[in-house]
Amino acid sequence: DGIEGIELFKNKDGYACILVDMKMPRMGGLEFVEKVHAEDPTVVLLVITAYATIDTAVEATKRGAYGYIPKPFTPDEMLLPVRNGLERRALALEAQQLRRERQNRLLELAYERSQSATILNCMTDAVLVVNRERKVVLRNSAAARVLPGLADLSLPAPMSCLPDSLGGLLDETISAGGAPLIVSRDIQLGERSYMVNASPVADQEGEEPRGAVAVLRDI
């Protein structure tokens, strides 16, 4: 009966497919489907009924059933929805695994970004990154001190906010293409001189640059 079926389900893991009669003692098939589906939505629940009306099918589906099998049925008529349901369950389990892996990768990425941001902000050298659209997309704390005007701007900020000498160097670096390259130049910012090392940031194919990174060292 339905209550005995619930007890069996709860005491043993690994059920993939359950065929449920619509009319059972103590607990009917629809209530059974609802309870099992609440415990494990991946289980394929097929309702067997001699009352195969549209209303019955709709109600069973609302409560979590994969489908229904009208009586009387042949073995093939029973096995077909079972196979289809198990295939759907396998896809659902695979999708769950992919979501878990994606979530883990996102957590790892968030940790790496946080770690990278901490490292950048601990550097005494100023670091700037601009994208191919000539916008500043990253600056560390040292860059905010070296370029106070940039510190007050929200990112991304137009590269025109940089001093001409620095902006011209970054523009030249991006225009040079994706080939490995480091451009070094001394520039004057206010009363201080900086050794600037700039390099293009290449895309995955190593061809078109995605932007440029510059490191400014107070000399």
Short mmCIF file of C-alpha atoms in Angstrom, two decimals:
data_model
loop_
_atom_site.label_atom_id
_atom_site.label_comp_id
_atom_site.label_asym_id
_atom_site.label_seq_id
_atom_site.Cartn_x
_atom_site.Cartn_y
_atom_site.Cartn_z
CA ASP A 1 0.00 0.00 0.00
CA GLY A 2 1.00 3.66 -0.17
CA ILE A 3 2.30 4.02 3.39
CA GLU A 4 4.41 0.86 3.12
CA GLY A 5 5.79 2.21 -0.17
CA ILE A 6 6.79 5.50 1.49
CA GLU A 7 8.56 3.61 4.27
CA LEU A 8 10.48 1.50 1.74
CA PHE A 9 11.44 4.62 -0.19
CA LYS A 10 12.73 6.44 2.89
CA ASN A 11 14.71 3.44 4.19
CA LYS A 12 16.59 2.71 0.98
CA ASP A 13 18.45 5.09 -1.31
CA GLY A 14 18.85 4.76 -5.03
CA TYR A 15 15.32 4.50 -6.40
CA ALA A 16 15.32 5.63 -10.03
CA CYS A 17 11.77 4.79 -11.14
CA ILE A 18 8.59 3.97 -9.23
CA LEU A 19 5.35 2.68 -10.75
CA VAL A 20 2.41 3.69 -8.58
CA ASP A 21 -1.15 2.38 -8.69
CA MET A 22 -3.72 5.14 -8.49
CA LYS A 23 -5.89 3.33 -5.94
CA MET A 24 -4.10 1.81 -2.92
CA PRO A 25 -5.06 1.16 0.70
CA ARG A 26 -4.27 3.84 3.33
CA MET A 27 -2.67 6.24 0.83
CA GLY A 28 -3.67 6.87 -2.78
CA GLY A 29 -1.32 7.17 -5.71
CA LEU A 30 -1.54 10.95 -6.07
CA GLU A 31 -0.62 11.55 -2.42
CA PHE A 32 2.21 9.00 -2.73
CA VAL A 33 3.56 10.78 -5.82
CA GLU A 34 3.48 14.13 -4.05
CA LYS A 35 5.40 12.88 -1.02
CA VAL A 36 8.07 11.03 -3.03
CA HIS A 37 8.55 13.94 -5.41
CA ALA A 38 9.07 16.28 -2.45
CA GLU A 39 11.81 13.96 -1.13
CA ASP A 40 13.58 13.36 -4.47
CA PRO A 41 12.45 15.24 -7.61
CA THR A 42 14.72 13.11 -9.83
CA VAL A 43 12.76 9.88 -9.26
CA VAL A 44 10.67 8.93 -12.30
CA LEU A 45 7.11 8.46 -11.04
CA LEU A 46 4.65 6.70 -13.35
CA VAL A 47 1.02 6.40 -12.29
CA ILE A 48 -0.83 3.22 -13.31
CA THR A 49 -4.56 3.69 -13.51
CA ALA A 50 -7.68 2.28 -15.05
CA TYR A 51 -9.17 5.76 -14.82
CA ALA A 52 -6.98 7.28 -17.51
CA THR A 53 -8.71 10.58 -17.92
CA ILE A 54 -7.10 13.87 -18.87
CA ASP A 55 -7.93 15.30 -15.44
CA THR A 56 -6.15 12.40 -13.73
CA ALA A 57 -3.05 12.83 -15.90
CA VAL A 58 -2.95 16.59 -15.28
CA GLU A 59 -3.36 16.19 -11.54
CA ALA A 60 -0.64 13.50 -11.38
CA THR A 61 1.74 15.73 -13.35
CA LYS A 62 1.05 18.67 -11.06
CA ARG A 63 2.05 16.57 -8.09
CA GLY A 64 5.32 15.43 -9.68
CA ALA A 65 4.53 12.39 -11.83
CA TYR A 66 6.47 11.94 -15.06
CA GLY A 67 3.45 10.38 -16.76
CA TYR A 68 0.79 7.72 -16.47
CA ILE A 69 0.13 4.25 -17.89
CA PRO A 70 -3.51 3.31 -18.54
CA LYS A 71 -4.71 -0.21 -17.75
CA PRO A 72 -4.68 -2.66 -19.42
CA PHE A 73 -1.17 -2.42 -20.91
CA THR A 74 1.33 -4.71 -22.60
CA PRO A 75 4.94 -5.05 -21.40
CA ASP A 76 6.11 -2.82 -24.25
CA GLU A 77 3.52 -0.19 -23.38
CA MET A 78 4.89 -0.16 -19.84
CA LEU A 79 8.59 -0.27 -20.72
CA LEU A 80 8.49 2.63 -23.20
CA PRO A 81 7.58 5.37 -20.66
CA VAL A 82 9.97 3.76 -18.15
CA ARG A 83 12.86 4.00 -20.62
CA ASN A 84 11.91 7.56 -21.58
CA GLY A 85 11.66 8.57 -17.94
CA LEU A 86 15.03 7.05 -17.07
CA GLU A 87 16.65 8.86 -19.98
CA ARG A 88 15.17 12.11 -18.78
CA ARG A 89 16.37 11.37 -15.23
CA ALA A 90 19.91 10.71 -16.49
CA LEU A 91 19.90 14.08 -18.27
CA ALA A 92 18.57 15.80 -15.15
CA LEU A 93 21.28 14.24 -12.97
CA GLU A 94 23.93 15.24 -15.51
CA ALA A 95 22.59 18.80 -15.51
CA GLN A 96 22.74 18.87 -11.71
CA GLN A 97 26.36 17.71 -11.81
CA LEU A 98 27.22 20.39 -14.37
CA ARG A 99 25.57 23.04 -12.20
CA ARG A 100 27.56 21.88 -9.17
CA GLU A 101 30.80 21.93 -11.15
CA ARG A 102 29.96 25.38 -12.52
CA GLN A 103 29.20 26.65 -9.02
CA ASN A 104 32.51 25.25 -7.77
CA ARG A 105 34.34 26.93 -10.64
CA LEU A 106 32.60 30.23 -9.87
CA LEU A 107 33.62 29.94 -6.23
CA GLU A 108 37.20 29.19 -7.26
CA LEU A 109 37.14 32.13 -9.68
CA ALA A 110 35.77 34.46 -7.01
CA TYR A 111 38.53 33.32 -4.63
CA GLU A 112 41.20 33.82 -7.29
CA ARG A 113 39.89 37.29 -8.10
CA SER A 114 39.83 38.21 -4.43
CA GLN A 115 43.35 36.87 -4.02
CA SER A 116 44.55 38.74 -7.11
CA ALA A 117 42.95 41.97 -5.90
CA THR A 118 44.68 41.59 -2.53
CA ILE A 119 48.05 41.02 -4.20
CA LEU A 120 47.60 44.02 -6.53
CA ASN A 121 46.60 46.32 -3.70
CA CYS A 122 49.62 45.25 -1.66
CA MET A 123 52.02 46.21 -4.46
CA THR A 124 53.97 49.45 -4.06
CA ASP A 125 54.13 49.84 -7.85
CA ALA A 126 51.11 51.36 -9.58
CA VAL A 127 49.21 48.97 -11.88
CA LEU A 128 46.74 50.03 -14.59
CA VAL A 129 44.81 47.88 -17.07
CA VAL A 130 42.98 49.31 -20.09
CA ASN A 131 40.79 47.39 -22.54
CA ARG A 132 40.75 47.54 -26.32
CA GLU A 133 38.09 50.27 -26.19
CA ARG A 134 40.70 52.47 -24.45
CA LYS A 135 38.98 52.44 -21.08
CA VAL A 136 40.65 51.95 -17.71
CA VAL A 137 39.15 48.78 -16.22
CA LEU A 138 41.48 48.10 -13.29
CA ARG A 139 43.70 50.12 -10.96
CA ASN A 140 45.35 49.20 -7.69
CA SER A 141 45.71 51.36 -4.59
CA ALA A 142 49.14 52.58 -5.62
CA ALA A 143 47.75 53.78 -8.98
CA ALA A 144 45.08 55.75 -7.13
CA ARG A 145 47.82 57.49 -5.15
CA VAL A 146 49.99 58.19 -8.21
CA LEU A 147 47.02 59.44 -10.25
CA PRO A 148 44.63 61.13 -7.79
CA GLY A 149 42.25 62.19 -10.57
CA LEU A 150 41.69 58.54 -11.49
CA ALA A 151 40.96 57.59 -7.88
CA ASP A 152 37.72 59.60 -7.90
CA LEU A 153 36.39 58.03 -11.10
CA SER A 154 34.28 54.87 -11.23
CA LEU A 155 35.54 52.15 -13.56
CA PRO A 156 35.53 51.69 -16.46
CA ALA A 157 36.86 55.21 -17.05
CA PRO A 158 37.95 56.75 -20.36
CA MET A 159 41.70 56.62 -21.00
CA SER A 160 41.56 60.35 -21.67
CA CYS A 161 41.54 60.85 -17.90
CA LEU A 162 45.20 59.73 -17.83
CA PRO A 163 48.12 62.10 -18.42
CA ASP A 164 48.97 62.32 -22.12
CA SER A 165 52.36 60.65 -21.70
CA LEU A 166 50.86 57.61 -19.97
CA GLY A 167 47.76 57.40 -22.16
CA GLY A 168 49.89 57.70 -25.31
CA LEU A 169 52.13 54.85 -24.16
CA LEU A 170 49.15 52.57 -23.47
CA ASP A 171 47.56 53.44 -26.81
CA GLU A 172 50.82 52.64 -28.58
CA THR A 173 51.02 49.31 -26.75
CA ILE A 174 47.49 48.27 -27.74
CA SER A 175 48.09 49.32 -31.36
CA ALA A 176 51.24 47.19 -31.51
CA GLY A 177 49.13 44.01 -31.74
CA GLY A 178 49.11 40.85 -29.69
CA ALA A 179 52.77 39.91 -30.13
CA PRO A 180 54.70 39.47 -26.85
CA LEU A 181 56.20 42.87 -26.14
CA ILE A 182 57.15 45.14 -23.26
CA VAL A 183 57.47 48.86 -23.88
CA SER A 184 59.57 50.70 -21.28
CA ARG A 185 59.66 54.45 -20.94
CA ASP A 186 60.46 57.10 -18.34
CA ILE A 187 57.63 59.57 -17.86
CA GLN A 188 57.22 62.60 -15.62
CA LEU A 189 54.11 62.87 -13.45
CA GLY A 190 54.15 66.05 -11.42
CA GLU A 191 57.45 66.29 -9.58
CA ARG A 192 58.21 62.55 -9.83
CA SER A 193 59.69 60.35 -12.52
CA TYR A 194 58.36 56.86 -13.20
CA MET A 195 59.70 53.91 -15.14
CA VAL A 196 56.63 52.57 -16.96
CA ASN A 197 56.60 49.01 -18.34
CA ALA A 198 53.61 48.39 -20.60
CA SER A 199 52.58 45.20 -22.36
CA PRO A 200 49.56 44.15 -24.47
CA VAL A 201 47.09 41.65 -23.00
CA ALA A 202 46.48 39.12 -25.79
CA ASP A 203 43.31 37.09 -26.34
CA GLN A 204 43.27 33.29 -26.14
CA GLU A 205 44.48 32.94 -29.73
CA GLY A 206 47.33 35.34 -29.03
CA GLU A 207 46.40 37.58 -31.95
CA GLU A 208 44.22 40.61 -31.31
CA PRO A 209 45.07 42.37 -28.01
CA ARG A 210 42.31 42.66 -25.45
CA GLY A 211 43.99 45.68 -23.92
CA ALA A 212 47.22 46.62 -22.16
CA VAL A 213 48.68 46.58 -18.67
CA ALA A 214 51.12 49.16 -17.31
CA VAL A 215 53.27 49.03 -14.18
CA LEU A 216 54.64 52.35 -12.88
CA ARG A 217 57.71 52.33 -10.64
CA ASP A 218 58.78 55.50 -8.84
CA ILE A 219 62.43 56.15 -9.75
#
